[in-house]
Amino acid sequence: MKNRFKVLRAERDWTQAQLADELQVSRQTVNAIETGKFDPSLKLAFKAARLFELGIEDIFQDERPQDS
Amino acid sequence: MDKLKADSNNYPTRIAKSSLHLLRWTTTWVATTALAAFGPRLIWDFATLPTIFAILVNLGIGFRLILQIKRYVQALDELGQKIFLNAASITLGVVMVCGVSYELLEDIRLISGEPQISFLIALMSLTFMASHLAGHRKYR
């Protein structure tokens, strides 16, 4: 699963620590999500979507090619 | 940025508090274990009542420690829980496999002494620490 965590965070000029604080997770978790090593749960994804004021699908994308 | 923040009790503070509680209960459990192990010999000369009392206190503190470990894991974020779960499953497997083999060594007379539970506890601690560290390195 791809995500735009890093881009969205940079656009808002937030540090990983600030974002981690808002999401109530560790900075390591934010870093692991940004680097694609860890996929967050639906609960955390919804939390991030509320924080970024976007839909989940605007932040996370399935890496599999879409069926035509 | 403040809209989701419920309180000032942020994640690192919460984990530090939970770790401190865990450390306190672990220390207390180790102390009561030492009392139950050495008290009968060194303090009350194998009197039954204090020995039973020491064992019951040790068991009670032990159960409280288990609860605190559960609370600690629940306080972790989801990546922390994943790392903990992976480390715990590796530890369970290693201790089960090595424990059975270790027990067999005495049965088939490859070692002369009785297998010691302390070896398994040491193996368990080392395996958990190593796999926990490896988990943190993986997601660094």
Coordinates of C-alpha atoms in Angstrom, one line a residue:
Chain A
M1 CA 0.0 0.0 0.0
K2 CA 1.4 3.4 -1.0
N3 CA 0.7 6.5 1.0
R4 CA 1.3 10.3 0.8
F5 CA 2.1 10.7 4.5
K6 CA 5.5 12.3 3.8
V7 CA 4.2 14.8 1.2
L8 CA 1.2 15.8 3.2
R9 CA 3.3 16.3 6.3
A10 CA 5.9 18.4 4.4
E11 CA 3.1 20.5 2.9
R12 CA 2.0 21.4 6.4
D13 CA 5.5 21.9 7.6
W14 CA 5.1 19.4 10.4
T15 CA 7.9 17.3 11.9
Q16 CA 7.5 13.6 12.3
A17 CA 7.4 14.1 16.1
Q18 CA 4.6 16.6 15.8
L19 CA 2.6 14.3 13.5
A20 CA 3.3 11.4 15.9
D21 CA 2.1 13.5 18.8
E22 CA -1.2 14.3 17.1
L23 CA -1.8 10.7 16.1
Q24 CA -0.8 9.4 19.6
V25 CA 1.8 7.1 18.2
S26 CA 5.6 6.9 18.3
R27 CA 7.8 8.8 15.8
Q28 CA 9.1 5.4 14.7
T29 CA 5.6 4.5 13.6
V30 CA 5.2 7.7 11.6
N31 CA 8.6 7.0 10.0
A32 CA 7.7 3.3 9.3
I33 CA 4.5 4.4 7.6
E34 CA 6.2 7.1 5.5
T35 CA 8.9 4.6 4.3
G36 CA 6.2 2.0 3.5
K37 CA 7.5 -0.5 6.0
F38 CA 4.3 -0.6 8.0
D39 CA 0.7 -0.3 6.9
P40 CA -1.5 1.4 9.6
S41 CA -4.8 0.0 10.8
L42 CA -8.1 1.4 9.5
K43 CA -8.5 3.3 12.8
L44 CA -5.2 5.1 12.5
A45 CA -5.8 5.7 8.8
F46 CA -9.1 7.4 9.6
K47 CA -7.4 9.4 12.3
A48 CA -4.8 10.6 9.8
A49 CA -7.5 11.4 7.3
R50 CA -9.3 13.6 9.9
L51 CA -6.0 15.3 10.8
F52 CA -5.1 16.0 7.1
E53 CA -8.7 16.9 6.4
L54 CA -8.7 14.5 3.4
G55 CA -10.4 11.2 2.5
I56 CA -8.6 7.9 3.2
E57 CA -8.3 7.2 -0.5
D58 CA -6.5 10.6 -0.9
I59 CA -3.8 9.4 1.5
F60 CA -3.5 5.7 0.9
Q61 CA -3.5 3.9 -2.5
D62 CA -3.6 0.2 -3.3
E63 CA -0.4 -0.7 -5.2
R64 CA -2.2 -3.4 -7.2
P65 CA -3.2 -2.2 -10.7
Q66 CA -6.9 -1.4 -11.0
D67 CA -9.1 -3.9 -12.8
S68 CA -10.3 -2.5 -16.2
Chain B
M1 CA -3.0 20.8 14.4
D2 CA -4.6 20.8 17.9
K3 CA -7.9 19.5 16.8
L4 CA -7.3 15.8 17.5
K5 CA -5.2 16.3 20.7
A6 CA -7.3 15.0 23.6
D7 CA -4.9 15.9 26.4
S8 CA -1.3 16.6 27.2
N9 CA -0.7 12.9 27.9
N10 CA 1.3 12.2 24.7
Y11 CA 2.5 8.8 23.6
P12 CA 6.1 9.0 24.9
T13 CA 4.9 10.1 28.4
R14 CA 2.2 7.4 28.4
I15 CA 4.8 4.7 27.6
A16 CA 7.3 6.0 30.0
K17 CA 4.7 5.9 32.8
S18 CA 3.6 2.4 31.8
S19 CA 7.3 1.2 31.6
L20 CA 7.9 2.6 35.1
H21 CA 4.9 0.7 36.5
L22 CA 6.1 -2.4 34.8
L23 CA 9.6 -1.9 36.3
R24 CA 8.1 -1.5 39.8
W25 CA 6.0 -4.6 39.6
T26 CA 8.8 -6.6 38.1
T27 CA 11.2 -5.5 40.9
T28 CA 8.5 -6.3 43.5
W29 CA 7.9 -9.8 42.0
V30 CA 11.7 -10.5 41.9
A31 CA 11.9 -9.4 45.6
T32 CA 9.0 -11.6 46.7
T33 CA 10.4 -14.5 44.6
A34 CA 13.8 -14.1 46.5
L35 CA 11.9 -14.0 49.8
A36 CA 9.9 -17.2 49.0
A37 CA 13.2 -18.9 47.8
F38 CA 15.6 -17.9 50.6
G39 CA 13.2 -16.9 53.5
P40 CA 12.5 -20.5 54.6
R41 CA 16.2 -21.3 54.8
L42 CA 17.7 -18.0 56.0
I43 CA 15.0 -16.2 58.0
W44 CA 12.2 -18.4 59.5
D45 CA 13.8 -21.9 59.5
F46 CA 11.3 -23.7 57.2
A47 CA 8.3 -22.8 59.4
T48 CA 5.2 -23.7 57.4
L49 CA 3.0 -20.7 57.9
P50 CA 5.4 -18.0 56.8
T51 CA 6.5 -20.2 53.8
I52 CA 2.8 -20.5 52.7
F53 CA 2.3 -16.8 53.2
A54 CA 5.5 -16.0 51.2
I55 CA 4.4 -18.2 48.3
L56 CA 0.9 -16.7 48.3
V57 CA 2.3 -13.2 48.3
N58 CA 4.7 -14.2 45.4
L59 CA 1.8 -15.6 43.4
G60 CA -0.4 -12.6 44.0
I61 CA 2.3 -10.2 42.9
G62 CA 3.0 -12.4 40.0
F63 CA -0.6 -12.2 38.8
R64 CA -0.5 -8.4 39.2
L65 CA 2.7 -8.4 37.1
I66 CA 0.9 -10.3 34.4
L67 CA -1.9 -7.7 34.4
Q68 CA 0.7 -4.9 34.2
I69 CA 2.4 -6.6 31.2
K70 CA -1.0 -6.7 29.5
R71 CA -1.7 -3.0 30.3
Y72 CA 1.8 -2.2 29.0
V73 CA 1.2 -3.9 25.7
Q74 CA -2.2 -2.2 25.4
A75 CA -0.6 1.1 25.9
L76 CA 1.8 0.5 23.0
D77 CA 0.9 1.9 19.6
E78 CA 0.1 -0.5 16.8
L79 CA 3.7 -0.8 15.5
G80 CA 4.9 -1.4 19.1
Q81 CA 2.3 -4.1 19.6
K82 CA 3.3 -5.8 16.3
I83 CA 7.0 -5.8 17.3
F84 CA 6.1 -7.1 20.8
L85 CA 3.8 -9.8 19.3
N86 CA 6.5 -10.9 16.9
A87 CA 9.1 -11.1 19.7
A88 CA 6.7 -13.0 22.0
S89 CA 5.9 -15.6 19.3
I90 CA 9.6 -16.2 18.5
T91 CA 10.3 -16.5 22.2
L92 CA 7.4 -19.0 22.7
G93 CA 8.6 -21.1 19.8
V94 CA 12.3 -21.1 20.9
V95 CA 11.6 -21.9 24.5
M96 CA 9.1 -24.7 23.6
V97 CA 11.5 -26.3 21.1
C98 CA 14.7 -25.9 23.2
G99 CA 12.9 -26.7 26.4
V100 CA 11.7 -30.1 25.1
S101 CA 15.2 -30.9 23.7
Y102 CA 16.8 -29.9 26.9
E103 CA 14.5 -32.1 28.9
L104 CA 15.3 -35.0 26.5
L105 CA 19.0 -34.6 27.0
E106 CA 18.7 -35.8 30.5
D107 CA 16.2 -38.6 29.6
I108 CA 18.6 -40.0 27.0
R109 CA 21.5 -39.5 29.3
L110 CA 23.5 -37.0 27.3
I111 CA 23.7 -34.8 30.4
S112 CA 24.0 -36.0 33.9
G113 CA 22.4 -33.3 35.9
E114 CA 18.7 -32.4 36.3
P115 CA 17.6 -29.7 33.7
Q116 CA 17.4 -26.3 35.4
I117 CA 14.4 -24.0 34.9
S118 CA 16.7 -21.0 35.3
F119 CA 18.4 -21.9 32.0
L120 CA 15.1 -21.7 30.2
I121 CA 14.3 -18.4 31.9
A122 CA 17.6 -17.0 30.8
L123 CA 17.0 -18.3 27.2
M124 CA 13.6 -16.8 27.2
S125 CA 14.9 -13.4 28.3
L126 CA 17.7 -13.4 25.8
T127 CA 15.5 -14.5 22.9
F128 CA 12.9 -11.9 23.7
M129 CA 15.4 -9.1 24.0
A130 CA 17.2 -10.1 20.8
S131 CA 13.9 -10.4 18.8
H132 CA 12.5 -7.2 20.2
L133 CA 15.7 -5.4 19.2
A134 CA 15.6 -6.9 15.8
G135 CA 12.0 -5.8 15.4
H136 CA 12.9 -2.2 16.3
R137 CA 15.8 -2.3 13.8
K138 CA 13.5 -3.6 11.1
Y139 CA 11.1 -0.7 11.4
R140 CA 13.7 2.0 12.1

